[in-house]
């Protein structure tokens, strides 16, 4: 293990367990393990189920262009 990675892992040990899990997921995704980059909480899952995305309601290309222009993206 490199000194930099060792230092990062040592810092991560001081974080809350949920934050440690987030860091682990990102690391595993980076090395191509079969782990999702983000795992939704049950509350987030419920929100997604209630959203338009669950029904396939997405912004049109024109709507996206308007938002991008508005925020300079």
PDB file of N, CA and C in Angstrom:
ATOM      1  N   UNK A   1       0.856  -1.169   0.000  1.00  0.00           N
ATOM      2  CA  UNK A   1       0.000   0.000   0.000  1.00  0.00           C
ATOM      3  C   UNK A   1       0.906   1.236   0.000  1.00  0.00           C
ATOM      4  N   UNK A   2       0.554   2.239  -0.790  1.00  0.00           N
ATOM      5  CA  UNK A   2       1.355   3.460  -0.812  1.00  0.00           C
ATOM      6  C   UNK A   2       1.121   4.276   0.458  1.00  0.00           C
ATOM      7  N   UNK A   3       2.025   5.186   0.718  1.00  0.00           N
ATOM      8  CA  UNK A   3       1.883   6.049   1.896  1.00  0.00           C
ATOM      9  C   UNK A   3       0.608   6.883   1.816  1.00  0.00           C
ATOM     10  N   UNK A   4       0.290   7.375   0.611  1.00  0.00           N
ATOM     11  CA  UNK A   4      -0.905   8.209   0.452  1.00  0.00           C
ATOM     12  C   UNK A   4      -2.181   7.423   0.730  1.00  0.00           C
ATOM     13  N   UNK A   5      -2.261   6.217   0.198  1.00  0.00           N
ATOM     14  CA  UNK A   5      -3.447   5.399   0.445  1.00  0.00           C
ATOM     15  C   UNK A   5      -3.534   5.010   1.913  1.00  0.00           C
ATOM     16  N   UNK A   6      -2.402   4.702   2.508  1.00  0.00           N
ATOM     17  CA  UNK A   6      -2.377   4.365   3.927  1.00  0.00           C
ATOM     18  C   UNK A   6      -2.875   5.542   4.766  1.00  0.00           C
ATOM     19  N   UNK A   7      -2.461   6.755   4.409  1.00  0.00           N
ATOM     20  CA  UNK A   7      -2.893   7.958   5.113  1.00  0.00           C
ATOM     21  C   UNK A   7      -4.405   8.162   4.951  1.00  0.00           C
ATOM     22  N   UNK A   8      -4.921   7.934   3.746  1.00  0.00           N
ATOM     23  CA  UNK A   8      -6.359   8.100   3.486  1.00  0.00           C
ATOM     24  C   UNK A   8      -7.182   7.091   4.283  1.00  0.00           C
ATOM     25  N   UNK A   9      -6.729   5.860   4.333  1.00  0.00           N
ATOM     26  CA  UNK A   9      -7.441   4.821   5.079  1.00  0.00           C
ATOM     27  C   UNK A   9      -7.411   5.142   6.564  1.00  0.00           C
ATOM     28  N   UNK A  10      -6.287   5.629   7.057  1.00  0.00           N
ATOM     29  CA  UNK A  10      -6.194   5.995   8.474  1.00  0.00           C
ATOM     30  C   UNK A  10      -7.180   7.106   8.805  1.00  0.00           C
ATOM     31  N   UNK A  11      -7.321   8.094   7.929  1.00  0.00           N
ATOM     32  CA  UNK A  11      -8.291   9.177   8.143  1.00  0.00           C
ATOM     33  C   UNK A  11      -9.711   8.640   8.095  1.00  0.00           C
ATOM     34  N   UNK A  12      -9.966   7.721   7.169  1.00  0.00           N
ATOM     35  CA  UNK A  12     -11.316   7.164   7.024  1.00  0.00           C
ATOM     36  C   UNK A  12     -11.735   6.390   8.270  1.00  0.00           C
ATOM     37  N   UNK A  13     -10.790   5.790   8.956  1.00  0.00           N
ATOM     38  CA  UNK A  13     -11.110   5.033  10.172  1.00  0.00           C
ATOM     39  C   UNK A  13     -11.757   5.902  11.244  1.00  0.00           C
ATOM     40  N   UNK A  14     -11.485   7.204  11.208  1.00  0.00           N
ATOM     41  CA  UNK A  14     -12.033   8.125  12.200  1.00  0.00           C
ATOM     42  C   UNK A  14     -13.441   8.608  11.843  1.00  0.00           C
ATOM     43  N   UNK A  15     -13.902   8.276  10.667  1.00  0.00           N
ATOM     44  CA  UNK A  15     -15.220   8.736  10.219  1.00  0.00           C
ATOM     45  C   UNK A  15     -16.330   7.821  10.734  1.00  0.00           C
ATOM     46  N   UNK A  16     -17.553   8.318  10.631  1.00  0.00           N
ATOM     47  CA  UNK A  16     -18.726   7.530  11.017  1.00  0.00           C
ATOM     48  C   UNK A  16     -18.832   6.302  10.109  1.00  0.00           C
ATOM     49  N   UNK A  17     -19.416   5.215  10.626  1.00  0.00           N
ATOM     50  CA  UNK A  17     -19.529   3.987   9.826  1.00  0.00           C
ATOM     51  C   UNK A  17     -20.207   4.184   8.467  1.00  0.00           C
ATOM     52  N   UNK A  18     -21.247   5.007   8.403  1.00  0.00           N
ATOM     53  CA  UNK A  18     -21.916   5.188   7.108  1.00  0.00           C
ATOM     54  C   UNK A  18     -21.003   5.888   6.105  1.00  0.00           C
ATOM     55  N   UNK A  19     -20.177   6.822   6.571  1.00  0.00           N
ATOM     56  CA  UNK A  19     -19.236   7.486   5.680  1.00  0.00           C
ATOM     57  C   UNK A  19     -18.131   6.525   5.254  1.00  0.00           C
ATOM     58  N   UNK A  20     -17.693   5.660   6.161  1.00  0.00           N
ATOM     59  CA  UNK A  20     -16.704   4.640   5.805  1.00  0.00           C
ATOM     60  C   UNK A  20     -17.247   3.724   4.714  1.00  0.00           C
ATOM     61  N   UNK A  21     -18.532   3.358   4.821  1.00  0.00           N
ATOM     62  CA  UNK A  21     -19.145   2.511   3.799  1.00  0.00           C
ATOM     63  C   UNK A  21     -19.191   3.222   2.451  1.00  0.00           C
ATOM     64  N   UNK A  22     -19.481   4.523   2.460  1.00  0.00           N
ATOM     65  CA  UNK A  22     -19.511   5.285   1.207  1.00  0.00           C
ATOM     66  C   UNK A  22     -18.129   5.275   0.545  1.00  0.00           C
ATOM     67  N   UNK A  23     -17.105   5.498   1.346  1.00  0.00           N
ATOM     68  CA  UNK A  23     -15.734   5.485   0.819  1.00  0.00           C
ATOM     69  C   UNK A  23     -15.401   4.102   0.265  1.00  0.00           C
ATOM     70  N   UNK A  24     -15.796   3.060   0.980  1.00  0.00           N
ATOM     71  CA  UNK A  24     -15.537   1.686   0.524  1.00  0.00           C
ATOM     72  C   UNK A  24     -16.234   1.413  -0.802  1.00  0.00           C
ATOM     73  N   UNK A  25     -17.473   1.869  -0.946  1.00  0.00           N
ATOM     74  CA  UNK A  25     -18.200   1.652  -2.206  1.00  0.00           C
ATOM     75  C   UNK A  25     -17.490   2.322  -3.371  1.00  0.00           C
ATOM     76  N   UNK A  26     -17.033   3.547  -3.156  1.00  0.00           N
ATOM     77  CA  UNK A  26     -16.337   4.266  -4.222  1.00  0.00           C
ATOM     78  C   UNK A  26     -15.043   3.546  -4.585  1.00  0.00           C
ATOM     79  N   UNK A  27     -14.305   3.116  -3.570  1.00  0.00           N
ATOM     80  CA  UNK A  27     -13.056   2.402  -3.844  1.00  0.00           C
ATOM     81  C   UNK A  27     -13.315   1.104  -4.606  1.00  0.00           C
ATOM     82  N   UNK A  28     -14.324   0.356  -4.189  1.00  0.00           N
ATOM     83  CA  UNK A  28     -14.629  -0.906  -4.868  1.00  0.00           C
ATOM     84  C   UNK A  28     -15.096  -0.672  -6.299  1.00  0.00           C
ATOM     85  N   UNK A  29     -15.879   0.375  -6.507  1.00  0.00           N
ATOM     86  CA  UNK A  29     -16.313   0.684  -7.868  1.00  0.00           C
ATOM     87  C   UNK A  29     -15.113   1.078  -8.724  1.00  0.00           C
ATOM     88  N   UNK A  30     -14.176   1.777  -8.122  1.00  0.00           N
ATOM     89  CA  UNK A  30     -12.977   2.207  -8.845  1.00  0.00           C
ATOM     90  C   UNK A  30     -12.140   1.027  -9.309  1.00  0.00           C
ATOM     91  N   UNK A  31     -12.090  -0.031  -8.516  1.00  0.00           N
ATOM     92  CA  UNK A  31     -11.297  -1.205  -8.890  1.00  0.00           C
ATOM     93  C   UNK A  31     -12.159  -2.284  -9.552  1.00  0.00           C
ATOM     94  N   UNK A  32     -13.338  -1.860 -10.007  1.00  0.00           N
ATOM     95  CA  UNK A  32     -14.242  -2.708 -10.784  1.00  0.00           C
ATOM     96  C   UNK A  32     -14.851  -3.875 -10.026  1.00  0.00           C
ATOM     97  N   UNK A  33     -15.009  -3.750  -8.733  1.00  0.00           N
ATOM     98  CA  UNK A  33     -15.732  -4.778  -7.992  1.00  0.00           C
ATOM     99  C   UNK A  33     -17.225  -4.616  -8.305  1.00  0.00           C
ATOM    100  N   UNK A  34     -17.986  -5.644  -8.073  1.00  0.00           N
ATOM    101  CA  UNK A  34     -19.413  -5.603  -8.342  1.00  0.00           C
ATOM    102  C   UNK A  34     -20.154  -4.984  -7.168  1.00  0.00           C
ATOM    103  N   UNK A  35     -19.907  -3.720  -6.930  1.00  0.00           N
ATOM    104  CA  UNK A  35     -20.577  -2.998  -5.856  1.00  0.00           C
ATOM    105  C   UNK A  35     -21.148  -1.705  -6.428  1.00  0.00           C
ATOM    106  N   UNK A  36     -22.381  -1.389  -6.111  1.00  0.00           N
ATOM    107  CA  UNK A  36     -22.939  -0.141  -6.623  1.00  0.00           C
ATOM    108  C   UNK A  36     -22.192   1.052  -6.037  1.00  0.00           C
ATOM    109  N   UNK A  37     -22.065   2.085  -6.836  1.00  0.00           N
ATOM    110  CA  UNK A  37     -21.370   3.271  -6.375  1.00  0.00           C
ATOM    111  C   UNK A  37     -22.147   3.972  -5.270  1.00  0.00           C
ATOM    112  N   UNK A  38     -23.446   3.916  -5.351  1.00  0.00           N
ATOM    113  CA  UNK A  38     -24.281   4.524  -4.322  1.00  0.00           C
ATOM    114  C   UNK A  38     -25.439   3.600  -4.035  1.00  0.00           C
ATOM    115  N   UNK A  39     -25.767   3.458  -2.786  1.00  0.00           N
ATOM    116  CA  UNK A  39     -26.895   2.622  -2.408  1.00  0.00           C
ATOM    117  C   UNK A  39     -27.945   3.518  -1.765  1.00  0.00           C
ATOM    118  N   UNK A  40     -29.152   3.508  -2.335  1.00  0.00           N
ATOM    119  CA  UNK A  40     -30.225   4.343  -1.826  1.00  0.00           C
ATOM    120  C   UNK A  40     -30.710   3.856  -0.467  1.00  0.00           C
ATOM    121  N   UNK A  41     -31.074   4.819   0.375  1.00  0.00           N
ATOM    122  CA  UNK A  41     -31.708   4.477   1.638  1.00  0.00           C
ATOM    123  C   UNK A  41     -33.149   4.099   1.342  1.00  0.00           C
ATOM    124  N   UNK A  42     -33.848   3.428   2.260  1.00  0.00           N
ATOM    125  CA  UNK A  42     -35.259   3.117   2.018  1.00  0.00           C
ATOM    126  C   UNK A  42     -36.101   4.374   1.752  1.00  0.00           C
ATOM    127  N   UNK A  43     -35.763   5.471   2.432  1.00  0.00           N
ATOM    128  CA  UNK A  43     -36.498   6.718   2.206  1.00  0.00           C
ATOM    129  C   UNK A  43     -36.281   7.249   0.794  1.00  0.00           C
ATOM    130  N   UNK A  44     -35.033   7.173   0.322  1.00  0.00           N
ATOM    131  CA  UNK A  44     -34.739   7.626  -1.037  1.00  0.00           C
ATOM    132  C   UNK A  44     -35.429   6.744  -2.063  1.00  0.00           C
ATOM    133  N   UNK A  45     -35.449   5.437  -1.806  1.00  0.00           N
ATOM    134  CA  UNK A  45     -36.155   4.513  -2.707  1.00  0.00           C
ATOM    135  C   UNK A  45     -37.620   4.890  -2.809  1.00  0.00           C
ATOM    136  N   UNK A  46     -38.239   5.208  -1.670  1.00  0.00           N
ATOM    137  CA  UNK A  46     -39.654   5.583  -1.658  1.00  0.00           C
ATOM    138  C   UNK A  46     -39.872   6.865  -2.451  1.00  0.00           C
ATOM    139  N   UNK A  47     -38.969   7.827  -2.294  1.00  0.00           N
ATOM    140  CA  UNK A  47     -39.081   9.071  -3.051  1.00  0.00           C
ATOM    141  C   UNK A  47     -38.973   8.813  -4.545  1.00  0.00           C
ATOM    142  N   UNK A  48     -38.064   7.926  -4.931  1.00  0.00           N
ATOM    143  CA  UNK A  48     -37.920   7.603  -6.348  1.00  0.00           C
ATOM    144  C   UNK A  48     -39.172   6.933  -6.886  1.00  0.00           C
ATOM    145  N   UNK A  49     -39.749   6.060  -6.092  1.00  0.00           N
ATOM    146  CA  UNK A  49     -40.962   5.371  -6.523  1.00  0.00           C
ATOM    147  C   UNK A  49     -42.106   6.356  -6.746  1.00  0.00           C
ATOM    148  N   UNK A  50     -42.112   7.435  -5.974  1.00  0.00           N
ATOM    149  CA  UNK A  50     -43.182   8.430  -6.084  1.00  0.00           C
ATOM    150  C   UNK A  50     -42.894   9.478  -7.142  1.00  0.00           C
ATOM    151  N   UNK A  51     -41.670   9.531  -7.640  1.00  0.00           N
ATOM    152  CA  UNK A  51     -41.286  10.571  -8.587  1.00  0.00           C
ATOM    153  C   UNK A  51     -41.710  10.228 -10.004  1.00  0.00           C
ATOM    154  N   UNK A  52     -41.605  11.212 -10.850  1.00  0.00           N
ATOM    155  CA  UNK A  52     -41.910  11.004 -12.260  1.00  0.00           C
ATOM    156  C   UNK A  52     -40.927  10.067 -12.934  1.00  0.00           C
ATOM    157  N   UNK A  53     -39.708   9.966 -12.399  1.00  0.00           N
ATOM    158  CA  UNK A  53     -38.704   9.092 -13.002  1.00  0.00           C
ATOM    159  C   UNK A  53     -39.170   7.645 -13.000  1.00  0.00           C
ATOM    160  N   UNK A  54     -39.901   7.247 -11.971  1.00  0.00           N
ATOM    161  CA  UNK A  54     -40.404   5.877 -11.901  1.00  0.00           C
ATOM    162  C   UNK A  54     -41.401   5.610 -13.027  1.00  0.00           C
ATOM    163  N   UNK A  55     -42.058   6.666 -13.479  1.00  0.00           N
ATOM    164  CA  UNK A  55     -43.027   6.531 -14.576  1.00  0.00           C
ATOM    165  C   UNK A  55     -42.387   6.777 -15.935  1.00  0.00           C
ATOM    166  N   UNK A  56     -41.104   7.124 -15.920  1.00  0.00           N
ATOM    167  CA  UNK A  56     -40.434   7.420 -17.180  1.00  0.00           C
ATOM    168  C   UNK A  56     -40.568   8.873 -17.591  1.00  0.00           C
ATOM    169  N   UNK A  57     -40.980   9.743 -16.665  1.00  0.00           N
ATOM    170  CA  UNK A  57     -41.108  11.170 -16.957  1.00  0.00           C
ATOM    171  C   UNK A  57     -39.740  11.834 -16.812  1.00  0.00           C
ATOM    172  N   UNK A  58     -39.170  12.232 -17.926  1.00  0.00           N
ATOM    173  CA  UNK A  58     -37.871  12.880 -17.915  1.00  0.00           C
ATOM    174  C   UNK A  58     -37.971  14.183 -18.687  1.00  0.00           C
ATOM    175  N   UNK A  59     -37.021  15.071 -18.456  1.00  0.00           N
ATOM    176  CA  UNK A  59     -36.982  16.338 -19.175  1.00  0.00           C
ATOM    177  C   UNK A  59     -36.675  16.072 -20.644  1.00  0.00           C
ATOM    178  N   UNK A  60     -37.264  16.899 -21.489  1.00  0.00           N
ATOM    179  CA  UNK A  60     -36.964  16.804 -22.924  1.00  0.00           C
ATOM    180  C   UNK A  60     -35.604  17.441 -23.166  1.00  0.00           C
ATOM    181  N   UNK A  61     -35.047  17.216 -24.346  1.00  0.00           N
ATOM    182  CA  UNK A  61     -33.762  17.831 -24.692  1.00  0.00           C
ATOM    183  C   UNK A  61     -33.862  19.354 -24.629  1.00  0.00           C
ATOM    184  N   UNK A  62     -34.978  19.901 -25.076  1.00  0.00           N
ATOM    185  CA  UNK A  62     -35.169  21.356 -25.048  1.00  0.00           C
ATOM    186  C   UNK A  62     -35.192  21.874 -23.613  1.00  0.00           C
ATOM    187  N   UNK A  63     -35.866  21.155 -22.710  1.00  0.00           N
ATOM    188  CA  UNK A  63     -35.904  21.562 -21.309  1.00  0.00           C
ATOM    189  C   UNK A  63     -34.519  21.520 -20.681  1.00  0.00           C
ATOM    190  N   UNK A  64     -33.745  20.529 -21.036  1.00  0.00           N
ATOM    191  CA  UNK A  64     -32.383  20.420 -20.512  1.00  0.00           C
ATOM    192  C   UNK A  64     -31.537  21.585 -21.022  1.00  0.00           C
ATOM    193  N   UNK A  65     -31.677  21.946 -22.296  1.00  0.00           N
ATOM    194  CA  UNK A  65     -30.922  23.066 -22.854  1.00  0.00           C
ATOM    195  C   UNK A  65     -31.252  24.367 -22.120  1.00  0.00           C
ATOM    196  N   UNK A  66     -32.529  24.583 -21.803  1.00  0.00           N
ATOM    197  CA  UNK A  66     -32.939  25.792 -21.080  1.00  0.00           C
ATOM    198  C   UNK A  66     -32.271  25.842 -19.704  1.00  0.00           C
ATOM    199  N   UNK A  67     -32.286  24.735 -18.984  1.00  0.00           N
ATOM    200  CA  UNK A  67     -31.674  24.680 -17.653  1.00  0.00           C
ATOM    201  C   UNK A  67     -30.169  24.905 -17.751  1.00  0.00           C
ATOM    202  N   UNK A  68     -29.539  24.274 -18.707  1.00  0.00           N
ATOM    203  CA  UNK A  68     -28.087  24.425 -18.870  1.00  0.00           C
ATOM    204  C   UNK A  68     -27.737  25.862 -19.179  1.00  0.00           C
ATOM    205  N   UNK A  69     -28.517  26.508 -20.041  1.00  0.00           N
ATOM    206  CA  UNK A  69     -28.262  27.914 -20.381  1.00  0.00           C
ATOM    207  C   UNK A  69     -28.477  28.800 -19.163  1.00  0.00           C
ATOM    208  N   UNK A  70     -29.496  28.513 -18.396  1.00  0.00           N
ATOM    209  CA  UNK A  70     -29.816  29.310 -17.200  1.00  0.00           C
ATOM    210  C   UNK A  70     -28.670  29.284 -16.194  1.00  0.00           C
ATOM    211  N   UNK A  71     -28.042  28.140 -16.015  1.00  0.00           N
ATOM    212  CA  UNK A  71     -26.993  27.979 -15.022  1.00  0.00           C
ATOM    213  C   UNK A  71     -25.591  28.002 -15.621  1.00  0.00           C
ATOM    214  N   UNK A  72     -25.493  28.309 -16.907  1.00  0.00           N
ATOM    215  CA  UNK A  72     -24.184  28.415 -17.543  1.00  0.00           C
ATOM    216  C   UNK A  72     -23.433  27.117 -17.653  1.00  0.00           C
ATOM    217  N   UNK A  73     -24.159  26.037 -17.891  1.00  0.00           N
ATOM    218  CA  UNK A  73     -23.517  24.726 -17.984  1.00  0.00           C
ATOM    219  C   UNK A  73     -23.277  24.328 -19.423  1.00  0.00           C
TER     220      UNK A  73
END
